[in-house]
Amino acid sequence: MRTETEEIRDNLKYLSLLARDYPSQAAAASEIISTQALLKLPKGTEHFMSDLHGENEAFVHILNSASGVIREKVDIVLGDTVPEGARAELATLIYYPNEKLPQLKERCADEEALEQWYSETLLRLIDICRLVSSKHTREHVRACLPSSCGYILDELLHAHFEDHDKDLYYGQIVGSIIENGRADKFIVRLCELIKRLAVDKLHIVGDLFDRGPRPDVILDLLMRHHDVDIQWGNHDVVWMGAAAGSPLCIMTVLKTTLAYNNLDTLEGGYGISLRQLERFAQSTYADSDVSRWIPHADPRTAAGDLNAAARMHKAVTVMMLKLEAQVIARNPDFDLQGRDFLNHIDFAAGTVDYHGTVYPLLDCDFPTVDPAAPTTLTAEEAHVIAGLVRSFAESERLQRHVQFLYAHGAFYKICNGNLLYHGAVPMTKKGSFAVERFEDHAYSGRALMDYCDERARRGYFAPEGSAARQSGQDFLWYLWCGKLSPLYGRSAMTTFERLYVEEASTHTEVKDPYYTWYNEEAVCRRILAEFGLPGTSHIVNGHVPVQEKKGESPIKGGGRLVVIDGGFCRAYHEKTGIAGYTLVYSSRTMSLRTHQPFESAEKAVNENLDILSQKNILETENHRILVEETDEGEILREKVHDLKQLVRAYQLGWIKETRCDDSVW
C-alpha cells in the first residue's frame, strides 16, 4: 500500500496544475474549509418529468410550479393568515411574472395603493426566496442573481436583524426600490430566483417530440435550464436520426407529424418547407382515396387543408415503406425480416402475405410502386427526399436542439441512487435479460444499453458518407421501432397493419416481458444490481402510459420502480384518466405528483388556475439527506482529498507557492 508521500509524488503533475487555481497553502486550505462545509448542506431538490410529447404549455406550467413545490413554499411562508385566493395569486405571479404583473398593477386604484401593493409583494417574495435559498450557500445564491440588482437582493436575502428593526430595514430598501421605479424589475427577478433555487436538477425521462404542438419550444427552455439531463425516448432518437440526415428517419418523423396535422413544428418551429412534398403528393395522389390518411385533428393546431395533409401523409407512408425495406435488407441483425411489407404484396390480387397468412389490402392504390421492384424509389420520390434531407440538415434550430440532446442526453442515467431510463431493459419470458446480437457481438442488460448509446452517437458524429454513419443512422431508426430496442419495448410497430389490414389481431403490439416482470421486486432489484446500485435504490421509468382510471398503479416492484408516464400528452388523457405524473425528490422525501389536465396558460394567468395535483409520498427519509450522501458529495470529497495533497506538497516544498497570503489567516 502506498504511503501518503508516495501518492503525492505520483500525482505531482496533476497537483501542479491544481496549484494554478490555488497558488498558496492558504488558498487551498480556504477551499478545503468551504468545500467541507458544503457537504453538510441539505441535498438539492430533483424534479423528474417524462413523455412531454410537445405539450409546451403544460410543460411550462409544471416547470414553473416545480410540480407544486413553489405553491408549498408559498403556503409555508404565508400560512393561513393570508387568504387562499391571495396565496394562489402570488403563486401565479411567481409562475408567470411578466404576464401576471400588469394585471395585478391595474387593480390598484391610485399611486398610493400601487406603492402599498409593491411593498407587500416584495416583502412576501423576499421571505419565500429566503426559504428556498436556505439549502444553498450565499455564494451560490449570489451567482444566480443578475448583476444589475444582485447586490441589493443579496442584502435583502442575507440581512442580519440583531441590530436592526426588520420593518425599518426592509422599509428603507424596499421604499427606495419603489421610489426609483425599479419595483417591476425586482419582482420579476425575485420570481425567477425562487424558481431557480427551488429545483436543483431537472431530469427528462424521454420523449420530447411528436403529437403535441411545440416540442421546439420545450427544447428552447431546456437549453436555458441551469442543470438538466435527458434520457432519450424512441420519439427523440428518430428526430435525432432525421437531423443526422437519415432519409428513413425523416420519412418517419414526417409520417407522425402529418398523422397529427402538426405541421407548425416543422414549418414554424424548424423552418422546414414541405412545399415540394405537397406538390408531389398533390399531383401523384390527386385522384386517390386518402380517407385512411386524414390526420387526427387537434384544435390547437392550424386546421389547414386536411385533404392536402392526407395526400402528403399517404405519399410519405409509401416512401417510408420503401426505405424501411431497404434498411431491413442491409441490416439482417435487426431481425425484422418479414416486415419489409412491399416485398410481400401481390399487387394484382390486392393482398399481402403477412407472416404466412394472406389478407386483403384496405388500400390497393400504389401509383409509385413498380411491382417488379417494389422498394425502389421513383425519380420524383428520390428528388423530394433529397430536398427534405437538405432542409433538415440546414435547419439551424433543429441542429442546435439535436446537438443539445446528444450533449445532455444518454440511454440511461444513474443519479443519487436512482436509475433513470425511458423504455425497458429487454427481458425473456423467463425473466432473464434478453440477449441481442449486433455486429457479431452479443449484448444484454447494461451492456446492451451502453452499446445502443454508442451506436446512436455514430449516426450523428461519424464522418459524413462513412459506413459507420449510415450504420448509426439505420440503428437510430431501429431504436425507434425494433422489437428488442430498449427504447421501444414491443414486438412490432404496427403502422402498416393499422393502415392496410382490417384484421384487428395484426394490430396488436405485444409488450416486452419486462413490462410483466417489473411488477416483481426481486426483478427490479436485479436490474438495479446490473447497473451497480443497491436494492434500496429506485428505477424511474417512462414510455408506457399508466392507465390510472383502470386502477393501474405507477408504483411497481414493491416500490423499487415508478413509472412517471401518466399521459402528459393530451392525446392520452382519455386513455389514462389523468394528465401525467412527475416525481419530486427532496432532501426529506420522494413524492409522486399526479396531475389533472392543464387548460391553458391564459387561464392560468387570468384565473390563477393551477394544475390540480395529488401528492403521494413514496418514501420518507429517516434523516435529512445531505450533500455528502449524493453523487456531488463524492466529487466534493475527492476535491478535498486532492486539495489536502496540494497543501502537503506545498509543505514538503515539492510545489512552490506563487502567492504568499498566509497573513490573511
XYZ file of C-alpha atoms in Angstrom:
665
model
C 0.000 0.000 0.000
C 1.372 3.409 -0.978
C 2.240 5.963 1.672
C 0.813 9.485 1.567
C 4.054 10.952 0.230
C 4.294 8.270 -2.472
C 0.744 9.053 -3.597
C 1.531 12.789 -3.662
C 4.686 12.172 -5.688
C 2.725 10.057 -8.200
C 0.111 12.828 -8.530
C 2.590 15.688 -8.689
C 1.851 16.570 -12.313
C -1.867 16.886 -11.594
C -1.236 18.785 -8.340
C 0.952 21.262 -10.200
C -1.989 22.003 -12.486
C -4.291 22.332 -9.465
C -1.849 24.843 -7.975
C -2.718 27.266 -10.774
C -6.156 27.691 -9.192
C -4.880 27.554 -5.598
C -1.415 29.144 -5.667
C -0.786 29.017 -1.900
C -1.389 26.911 1.185
C -3.859 29.491 2.415
C -5.858 29.436 -0.838
C -6.025 25.633 -0.840
C -6.904 25.453 2.864
C -9.640 28.062 2.426
C -11.177 25.996 -0.390
C -10.998 22.853 1.771
C -12.922 24.584 4.558
C -15.663 25.910 2.266
C -15.966 22.588 0.404
C -16.260 20.576 3.614
C -18.967 22.969 4.767
C -20.870 22.368 1.502
C -21.032 18.668 2.322
C -23.245 19.429 5.315
C -25.886 21.301 3.336
C -29.199 19.539 2.528
C -29.401 17.792 -0.838
C -30.976 19.914 -3.553
C -34.446 19.067 -4.891
C -34.621 16.982 -8.071
C -37.576 17.191 -10.469
C -38.417 14.309 -12.853
C -40.643 14.610 -15.942
C -41.337 12.196 -18.782
C -43.140 11.825 -22.130
C -43.788 15.508 -22.712
C -44.624 14.914 -26.396
C -44.622 18.557 -27.420
C -47.145 19.718 -24.779
C -45.338 23.018 -24.316
C -47.935 24.909 -22.263
C -48.401 22.127 -19.719
C -44.618 21.679 -19.582
C -44.047 25.379 -18.885
C -46.582 25.329 -16.063
C -45.178 22.173 -14.457
C -41.674 23.602 -14.794
C -42.658 26.981 -13.327
C -44.570 25.447 -10.437
C -41.992 22.679 -9.876
C -44.937 20.236 -9.668
C -46.420 22.096 -6.707
C -43.183 22.724 -4.805
C -43.466 26.502 -5.301
C -47.037 26.572 -4.012
C -45.970 24.534 -0.979
C -43.303 27.151 -0.212
C -45.845 29.958 -0.596
C -48.200 28.246 1.856
C -45.395 27.597 4.360
C -44.266 31.221 4.341
C -47.652 32.951 4.256
C -49.652 30.400 6.219
C -53.363 30.567 6.923
C -53.126 34.249 7.866
C -53.211 35.065 4.149
C -56.400 34.030 2.299
C -56.266 31.147 -0.166
C -57.023 33.463 -3.092
C -54.123 35.762 -2.266
C -51.737 32.798 -1.983
C -52.921 31.428 -5.348
C -52.437 34.853 -6.880
C -48.903 35.171 -5.532
C -48.055 31.659 -6.790
C -49.322 32.627 -10.259
C -47.169 35.756 -10.141
C -44.117 33.581 -9.415
C -45.008 31.200 -12.263
C -45.726 33.928 -14.847
C -44.279 37.233 -13.589
C -44.198 39.050 -16.934
C -47.792 38.117 -17.752
C -49.351 38.448 -14.290
C -47.659 41.635 -13.076
C -49.504 44.056 -15.414
C -52.866 42.564 -14.372
C -52.191 42.969 -10.663
C -50.956 46.532 -11.082
C -54.106 47.502 -12.978
C -56.227 46.664 -9.923
C -54.544 49.389 -7.856
C -56.843 52.418 -7.759
C -54.134 55.040 -7.330
C -50.408 55.566 -6.824
C -50.631 55.067 -3.076
C -52.408 51.716 -3.492
C -49.805 50.653 -6.046
C -46.935 51.523 -3.690
C -48.605 49.571 -0.884
C -49.069 46.565 -3.174
C -45.459 46.797 -4.342
C -44.198 46.882 -0.770
C -46.343 43.954 0.398
C -45.494 41.828 -2.656
C -41.764 42.485 -2.481
C -41.643 41.602 1.220
C -43.565 38.361 0.634
C -41.364 37.354 -2.287
C -38.256 38.078 -0.227
C -39.496 35.793 2.557
C -40.267 32.989 0.068
C -36.921 33.480 -1.627
C -35.133 33.260 1.710
C -36.839 29.903 2.375
C -35.882 28.344 -0.984
C -32.328 29.698 -0.686
C -31.797 28.055 2.716
C -30.287 24.928 1.076
C -27.694 26.950 -0.761
C -24.563 28.860 0.134
C -24.594 32.615 -0.054
C -22.015 32.389 -2.847
C -24.298 30.121 -4.906
C -27.309 32.391 -4.415
C -25.240 35.419 -5.348
C -24.100 33.665 -8.530
C -27.760 33.187 -9.511
C -28.513 36.892 -9.143
C -28.419 39.307 -12.093
C -25.552 41.768 -11.889
C -27.881 44.751 -12.280
C -29.598 44.191 -8.932
C -27.610 41.377 -7.356
C -26.056 43.409 -4.543
C -29.413 44.736 -3.327
C -31.116 41.329 -3.487
C -28.165 39.772 -1.682
C -28.588 42.307 1.139
C -32.308 41.629 1.380
C -31.880 37.856 1.469
C -28.981 37.733 3.914
C -29.597 40.662 6.241
C -28.887 40.319 9.969
C -31.566 41.725 12.204
C -29.876 41.694 15.598
C -29.188 45.431 15.320
C -31.998 46.418 13.011
C -35.717 46.609 13.235
C -36.957 44.349 10.446
C -39.655 46.704 9.176
C -37.318 49.691 9.258
C -34.526 47.882 7.433
C -36.795 46.400 4.805
C -38.823 49.565 4.543
C -35.794 51.653 3.621
C -34.548 49.303 0.886
C -37.973 48.408 -0.496
C -39.054 52.055 -0.378
C -36.009 53.054 -2.403
C -36.690 50.316 -4.955
C -40.251 51.603 -5.434
C -39.251 55.272 -5.404
C -36.667 54.728 -8.140
C -39.092 52.893 -10.411
C -37.366 49.510 -10.111
C -40.147 47.541 -8.410
C -41.273 45.690 -11.551
C -37.731 44.542 -12.342
C -37.116 43.390 -8.775
C -40.404 41.471 -8.630
C -39.595 39.633 -11.874
C -36.053 38.900 -10.700
C -37.270 37.559 -7.360
C -39.836 35.320 -9.080
C -37.185 33.910 -11.398
C -34.777 33.414 -8.496
C -37.388 31.498 -6.483
C -37.954 29.109 -9.392
C -34.212 28.798 -9.973
C -33.441 27.893 -6.350
C -36.471 25.654 -5.728
C -35.177 22.894 -8.028
C -31.540 21.868 -8.260
C -31.721 19.311 -11.080
C -34.259 18.556 -13.795
C -34.443 15.037 -15.260
C -36.388 14.440 -18.508
C -37.034 10.709 -18.901
C -37.598 10.691 -22.644
C -39.984 11.539 -25.489
C -39.917 15.287 -26.023
C -41.189 15.061 -29.610
C -44.392 14.293 -31.561
C -48.147 14.634 -31.045
C -48.207 17.896 -29.072
C -47.911 21.252 -30.849
C -44.442 22.628 -29.997
C -41.586 20.371 -28.872
C -39.216 23.032 -30.184
C -40.433 25.474 -27.515
C -39.767 22.854 -24.818
C -36.223 22.322 -26.092
C -35.521 26.062 -26.121
C -36.499 26.204 -22.457
C -34.448 23.130 -21.567
C -31.391 24.658 -23.224
C -31.701 27.630 -20.865
C -32.133 25.469 -17.757
C -29.309 25.549 -15.224
C -28.970 21.743 -14.781
C -30.852 19.278 -16.959
C -30.253 15.767 -18.258
C -32.308 13.761 -20.752
C -32.779 10.036 -21.145
C -33.655 9.528 -24.796
C -37.005 8.101 -25.809
C -37.824 6.430 -29.109
C -39.582 9.588 -30.329
C -36.379 11.523 -29.633
C -33.934 9.204 -31.413
C -35.924 9.189 -34.643
C -35.719 13.013 -34.719
C -32.009 12.740 -33.946
C -31.714 10.417 -36.936
C -33.670 12.843 -39.107
C -31.348 15.709 -38.148
C -28.369 13.432 -38.896
C -29.654 13.004 -42.470
C -31.304 9.565 -42.418
C -33.963 9.549 -45.188
C -35.924 6.833 -43.351
C -35.912 8.748 -40.055
C -37.051 11.854 -41.936
C -39.952 9.971 -43.522
C -40.850 8.502 -40.123
C -40.837 11.933 -38.481
C -42.996 13.311 -41.301
C -45.391 10.359 -41.027
C -46.057 11.099 -37.344
C -46.178 14.865 -37.878
C -48.701 14.561 -40.710
C -50.753 11.978 -38.796
C -51.347 14.645 -36.118
C -51.564 17.560 -38.585
C -48.793 19.210 -36.626
C -47.008 20.954 -39.472
C -46.261 24.007 -37.347
C -43.486 22.097 -35.589
C -41.671 21.594 -38.886
C -42.558 24.766 -40.773
C -42.937 27.286 -37.942
C -40.591 25.711 -35.435
C -37.772 24.493 -37.646
C -38.251 26.342 -40.933
C -38.504 23.130 -42.953
C -40.529 23.681 -46.105
C -42.948 20.972 -47.215
C -43.881 22.765 -50.443
C -42.073 20.312 -52.731
C -43.619 17.345 -50.915
C -47.041 18.940 -51.111
C -46.756 19.482 -54.898
C -45.570 15.913 -55.397
C -48.401 14.488 -53.281
C -50.990 16.686 -54.980
C -50.011 15.528 -58.465
C -49.322 11.870 -57.617
C -52.325 11.229 -55.363
C -54.796 13.744 -56.801
C -57.323 11.030 -57.691
C -56.567 8.716 -54.753
C -58.853 7.906 -51.861
C -56.956 9.351 -48.892
C -59.678 8.877 -46.294
C -57.467 6.473 -44.325
C -54.760 9.139 -44.126
C -56.857 12.010 -42.755
C -54.894 13.429 -39.779
C -56.035 13.395 -36.173
C -57.258 16.965 -35.779
C -56.003 18.867 -32.748
C -57.940 22.118 -32.138
C -54.724 23.818 -31.028
C -53.071 23.342 -34.433
C -53.972 25.134 -37.631
C -56.707 23.200 -39.429
C -55.476 23.914 -42.960
C -56.476 21.617 -45.776
C -56.867 18.180 -44.193
C -57.111 16.549 -47.615
C -53.795 18.111 -48.648
C -52.240 16.841 -45.417
C -53.761 13.403 -46.056
C -52.234 13.244 -49.553
C -48.818 14.122 -48.110
C -49.398 11.573 -45.351
C -50.020 8.828 -47.901
C -47.079 9.860 -50.087
C -44.732 9.832 -47.104
C -46.081 6.461 -45.916
C -45.286 4.775 -49.223
C -41.792 6.293 -49.350
C -41.264 5.223 -45.739
C -42.267 1.626 -46.527
C -39.769 1.539 -49.400
C -36.946 2.885 -47.238
C -37.839 0.520 -44.380
C -37.458 -2.455 -46.711
C -34.040 -1.172 -47.841
C -32.799 -0.710 -44.254
C -34.098 -4.148 -43.216
C -32.298 -5.720 -46.205
C -28.908 -4.224 -45.326
C -29.235 -4.938 -41.596
C -30.095 -8.640 -41.160
C -29.091 -8.470 -37.473
C -32.106 -6.203 -36.836
C -34.141 -9.424 -37.189
C -37.008 -7.604 -38.903
C -37.326 -9.873 -41.923
C -40.977 -10.137 -42.899
C -41.665 -6.521 -42.023
C -40.467 -5.364 -45.455
C -44.123 -5.431 -46.451
C -43.852 -4.120 -50.013
C -41.916 -7.293 -50.865
C -44.862 -9.401 -49.655
C -47.710 -7.727 -51.534
C -49.447 -9.319 -54.506
C -50.322 -6.090 -56.297
C -52.514 -7.792 -58.907
C -54.586 -9.590 -56.258
C -54.535 -6.690 -53.789
C -53.335 -8.893 -50.917
C -50.390 -9.123 -48.542
C -48.695 -12.274 -47.266
C -48.495 -11.416 -43.579
C -46.112 -13.886 -41.934
C -47.758 -16.800 -43.781
C -51.378 -15.567 -43.698
C -52.816 -13.746 -46.718
C -55.000 -10.687 -46.040
C -56.768 -8.360 -48.481
C -55.403 -4.825 -48.505
C -57.661 -1.999 -47.387
C -55.951 0.269 -49.919
C -54.557 -1.059 -53.198
C -53.573 2.283 -54.704
C -49.775 2.361 -55.189
C -49.116 4.690 -58.136
C -45.374 4.989 -57.389
C -44.675 1.292 -56.778
C -43.284 -0.933 -59.523
C -44.425 -4.498 -58.671
C -41.217 -5.812 -60.235
C -39.082 -3.621 -57.918
C -41.458 -2.505 -55.177
C -38.844 -0.978 -52.844
C -37.198 1.219 -55.482
C -37.881 4.946 -55.212
C -39.106 6.750 -58.313
C -37.027 9.659 -59.602
C -39.630 12.088 -58.259
C -39.634 10.430 -54.806
C -35.829 10.476 -54.672
C -35.859 14.178 -55.611
C -38.363 15.015 -52.852
C -36.390 13.040 -50.275
C -33.097 14.698 -51.265
C -34.697 18.120 -50.783
C -36.010 17.175 -47.373
C -32.624 15.796 -46.289
C -31.103 19.188 -47.181
C -33.846 21.067 -45.334
C -33.358 19.037 -42.142
C -29.579 19.459 -42.361
C -29.867 23.226 -42.926
C -32.315 23.874 -40.081
C -30.004 25.616 -37.610
C -32.553 25.422 -34.804
C -33.144 21.693 -35.246
C -29.408 21.051 -35.364
C -28.907 23.064 -32.140
C -31.647 21.076 -30.435
C -30.298 17.699 -31.541
C -26.747 18.628 -30.551
C -28.159 19.553 -27.140
C -29.893 16.152 -26.938
C -26.601 14.415 -27.634
C -24.628 16.614 -25.220
C -27.097 16.379 -22.320
C -28.717 13.052 -23.142
C -27.984 9.361 -22.953
C -29.685 5.968 -22.877
C -29.795 5.968 -19.102
C -28.511 7.881 -16.107
C -27.554 6.939 -12.577
C -28.026 9.886 -10.247
C -28.104 9.956 -6.451
C -29.080 6.303 -6.149
C -31.761 6.445 -8.861
C -31.608 4.640 -12.206
C -33.357 6.576 -14.973
C -34.288 5.188 -18.383
C -37.174 5.711 -20.771
C -38.255 2.327 -22.072
C -37.186 -1.099 -20.879
C -34.320 -3.419 -20.114
C -35.314 -6.159 -22.617
C -36.097 -9.463 -20.903
C -37.106 -13.012 -21.783
C -40.331 -14.693 -20.753
C -38.344 -16.466 -18.026
C -37.218 -13.171 -16.527
C -33.572 -13.123 -17.619
C -32.034 -10.276 -19.593
C -32.662 -10.797 -23.315
C -29.529 -11.313 -25.394
C -29.294 -9.467 -28.700
C -26.562 -9.782 -31.344
C -25.270 -6.789 -33.268
C -22.128 -6.587 -35.359
C -21.106 -10.127 -34.313
C -21.282 -9.434 -30.581
C -23.900 -10.403 -28.000
C -25.292 -7.790 -25.615
C -27.790 -7.814 -22.755
C -28.727 -5.730 -19.728
C -26.481 -2.738 -19.098
C -24.056 -3.766 -21.849
C -26.915 -3.578 -24.379
C -27.821 -0.073 -23.187
C -24.190 1.039 -23.448
C -23.872 -0.414 -26.952
C -27.084 1.283 -28.091
C -25.838 4.610 -26.747
C -22.512 4.301 -28.571
C -24.040 3.293 -31.909
C -26.701 6.014 -31.699
C -23.909 8.599 -31.454
C -22.247 7.183 -34.586
C -25.303 8.158 -36.602
C -24.660 11.844 -35.978
C -20.927 12.137 -35.307
C -19.269 9.560 -37.600
C -17.688 11.111 -40.722
C -20.134 12.176 -43.410
C -20.559 9.494 -46.057
C -18.896 6.768 -43.998
C -20.296 3.280 -43.485
C -20.254 3.921 -39.724
C -22.504 6.962 -40.146
C -25.057 5.077 -42.247
C -24.906 2.165 -39.800
C -25.586 4.557 -36.935
C -28.480 6.210 -38.762
C -30.057 2.850 -39.562
C -29.704 1.960 -35.903
C -31.425 5.191 -34.798
C -34.444 4.010 -36.799
C -34.160 0.528 -35.245
C -34.216 2.125 -31.793
C -37.492 3.802 -32.782
C -39.322 0.558 -33.547
C -37.113 -2.539 -33.222
C -38.564 -5.415 -31.257
C -35.610 -5.586 -28.847
C -34.934 -1.864 -28.778
C -34.711 -0.762 -25.126
C -36.494 2.439 -26.175
C -39.444 0.739 -27.854
C -40.088 -2.466 -25.909
C -42.773 -4.012 -28.085
C -42.911 -6.848 -30.604
C -43.526 -4.576 -33.596
C -44.723 -1.111 -34.540
C -47.863 -1.993 -36.462
C -48.153 1.132 -38.615
C -48.576 -0.860 -41.852
C -51.097 -3.224 -40.303
C -53.346 -0.450 -38.974
C -53.389 1.319 -42.328
C -53.662 -1.646 -44.700
C -55.041 -4.709 -42.873
C -58.512 -4.925 -41.337
C -57.818 -7.946 -39.105
C -57.529 -6.446 -35.600
C -55.238 -9.188 -34.297
C -52.486 -7.934 -36.608
C -52.610 -4.504 -34.950
C -51.512 -5.813 -31.555
C -48.135 -4.621 -30.287
C -47.052 -7.150 -27.665
C -45.103 -5.596 -24.808
C -41.684 -6.910 -23.890
C -41.773 -9.378 -20.937
C -40.054 -6.603 -18.964
C -43.466 -4.997 -18.512
C -44.691 -8.083 -16.673
C -41.529 -8.727 -14.697
C -41.136 -5.171 -13.427
C -44.009 -5.843 -11.062
C -41.712 -8.216 -9.159
C -39.491 -6.608 -6.532
C -36.769 -9.241 -6.956
C -36.524 -8.444 -10.671
C -36.299 -4.713 -10.028
C -33.529 -5.351 -7.516
C -31.742 -7.486 -10.141
C -31.972 -4.633 -12.646
C -30.580 -2.223 -10.068
C -27.711 -4.634 -9.335
C -26.988 -4.890 -13.072
C -26.324 -1.145 -13.036
C -24.256 -1.293 -9.844
C -26.939 0.023 -7.490
C -28.175 -1.411 -4.181
C -31.640 -2.871 -3.819
C -32.771 0.162 -1.833
C -32.441 2.370 -4.919
C -35.234 3.303 -7.323
C -35.849 2.936 -11.048
C -37.584 5.892 -12.729
C -39.274 4.743 -15.942
C -41.387 6.358 -18.660
C -42.706 5.311 -22.099
C -45.852 3.312 -21.319
C -48.767 5.426 -20.049
C -50.195 4.203 -16.751
C -53.943 3.709 -17.050
C -54.894 5.038 -13.655
C -58.603 5.154 -14.466
C -58.465 1.342 -14.802
C -56.849 1.062 -11.384
C -53.258 0.631 -12.562
C -50.620 1.899 -10.155
C -47.487 3.720 -11.323
C -45.559 2.143 -8.438
C -44.126 -1.254 -9.368
C -41.853 -3.880 -7.892
C -42.628 -3.249 -4.239
C -41.795 0.431 -4.595
C -38.453 -0.132 -6.350
C -39.750 1.198 -9.695
C -42.024 4.120 -10.536
C -43.483 4.861 -13.969
C -43.925 8.588 -14.499
C -45.670 8.419 -17.877
C -49.237 9.113 -16.912
C -50.338 10.612 -20.194
C -48.809 14.101 -20.240
C -49.742 14.268 -23.914
C -53.308 15.489 -24.464
C -53.935 12.622 -26.889
C -53.599 10.176 -23.955
C -55.815 11.919 -21.402
C -58.929 9.902 -22.189
C -56.962 6.650 -22.085
C -55.156 7.293 -18.790
C -57.759 9.369 -16.978
C -55.093 11.855 -15.836
C -52.606 14.262 -17.422
C -49.309 12.865 -16.287
C -47.085 12.142 -13.338
C -43.981 13.894 -12.146
C -41.580 12.960 -9.374
C -40.004 15.244 -6.790
C -37.013 14.065 -4.746
C -36.108 16.476 -1.962
C -33.755 16.092 0.990
C -36.627 14.658 3.051
C -38.991 12.770 0.729
C -39.531 11.240 -2.679
C -43.057 12.102 -3.819
C -45.103 11.239 -6.887
C -47.311 14.055 -8.195
C -50.445 13.104 -10.142
C -51.695 15.902 -12.413
C -55.074 16.665 -13.889
C -55.379 18.227 -17.368
C -53.993 21.722 -17.840
C -56.395 24.023 -19.647
C -54.156 26.824 -20.907
C -51.520 29.334 -19.858
C -54.024 32.119 -20.487
C -56.482 30.674 -17.976
C -53.701 30.035 -15.504
C -52.674 33.697 -15.638
C -56.153 35.222 -15.753
C -57.868 32.983 -13.201
C -54.920 31.832 -11.042
C -55.705 28.272 -12.132
C -53.009 25.833 -11.126
C -52.842 22.235 -12.344
C -54.781 20.171 -9.837
C -52.266 17.711 -8.431
C -52.230 14.982 -5.830
C -49.065 14.353 -3.816
C -48.216 10.764 -2.900
C -45.212 10.245 -0.642
C -43.264 7.232 -1.931
C -40.517 7.325 0.631
C -39.625 9.454 3.643
C -36.024 9.564 4.797
C -35.352 8.955 8.474
C -32.945 11.884 8.336
C -32.459 14.821 6.031
C -30.219 13.793 3.137
C -27.080 15.905 2.985
C -24.876 16.775 0.023
C -22.206 14.408 1.365
C -24.574 11.477 0.654
C -25.046 12.393 -3.016
C -23.029 11.979 -6.224
C -21.988 15.604 -5.887
C -20.756 14.819 -2.383
C -18.457 12.110 -3.759
C -16.973 14.627 -6.194
C -16.514 17.184 -3.424
C -14.791 14.631 -1.176
C -12.374 13.813 -3.989
C -11.735 17.532 -4.382
C -10.974 17.864 -0.661
C -8.609 14.886 -0.881
C -6.745 16.473 -3.798
C -6.550 19.856 -2.072
C -5.137 18.261 1.080
C -2.479 16.612 -1.053
C -1.709 20.008 -2.587
C -1.296 21.578 0.857
C 1.053 18.771 1.843
C 3.035 19.216 -1.397
C 3.455 22.900 -0.539
C 4.620 21.957 2.947
C 7.147 19.456 1.562
C 8.441 22.065 -0.846
C 7.665 19.886 -3.891
C 5.441 22.635 -5.292
C 6.388 26.280 -4.810
C 3.789 28.815 -3.707
C 3.326 31.565 -6.265
C 1.336 33.743 -3.883
C 2.024 34.025 -0.172
C -1.151 35.114 1.589
C -0.889 33.353 4.946
C -1.056 36.757 6.580
C -4.800 36.830 5.949
C -5.331 33.935 8.383
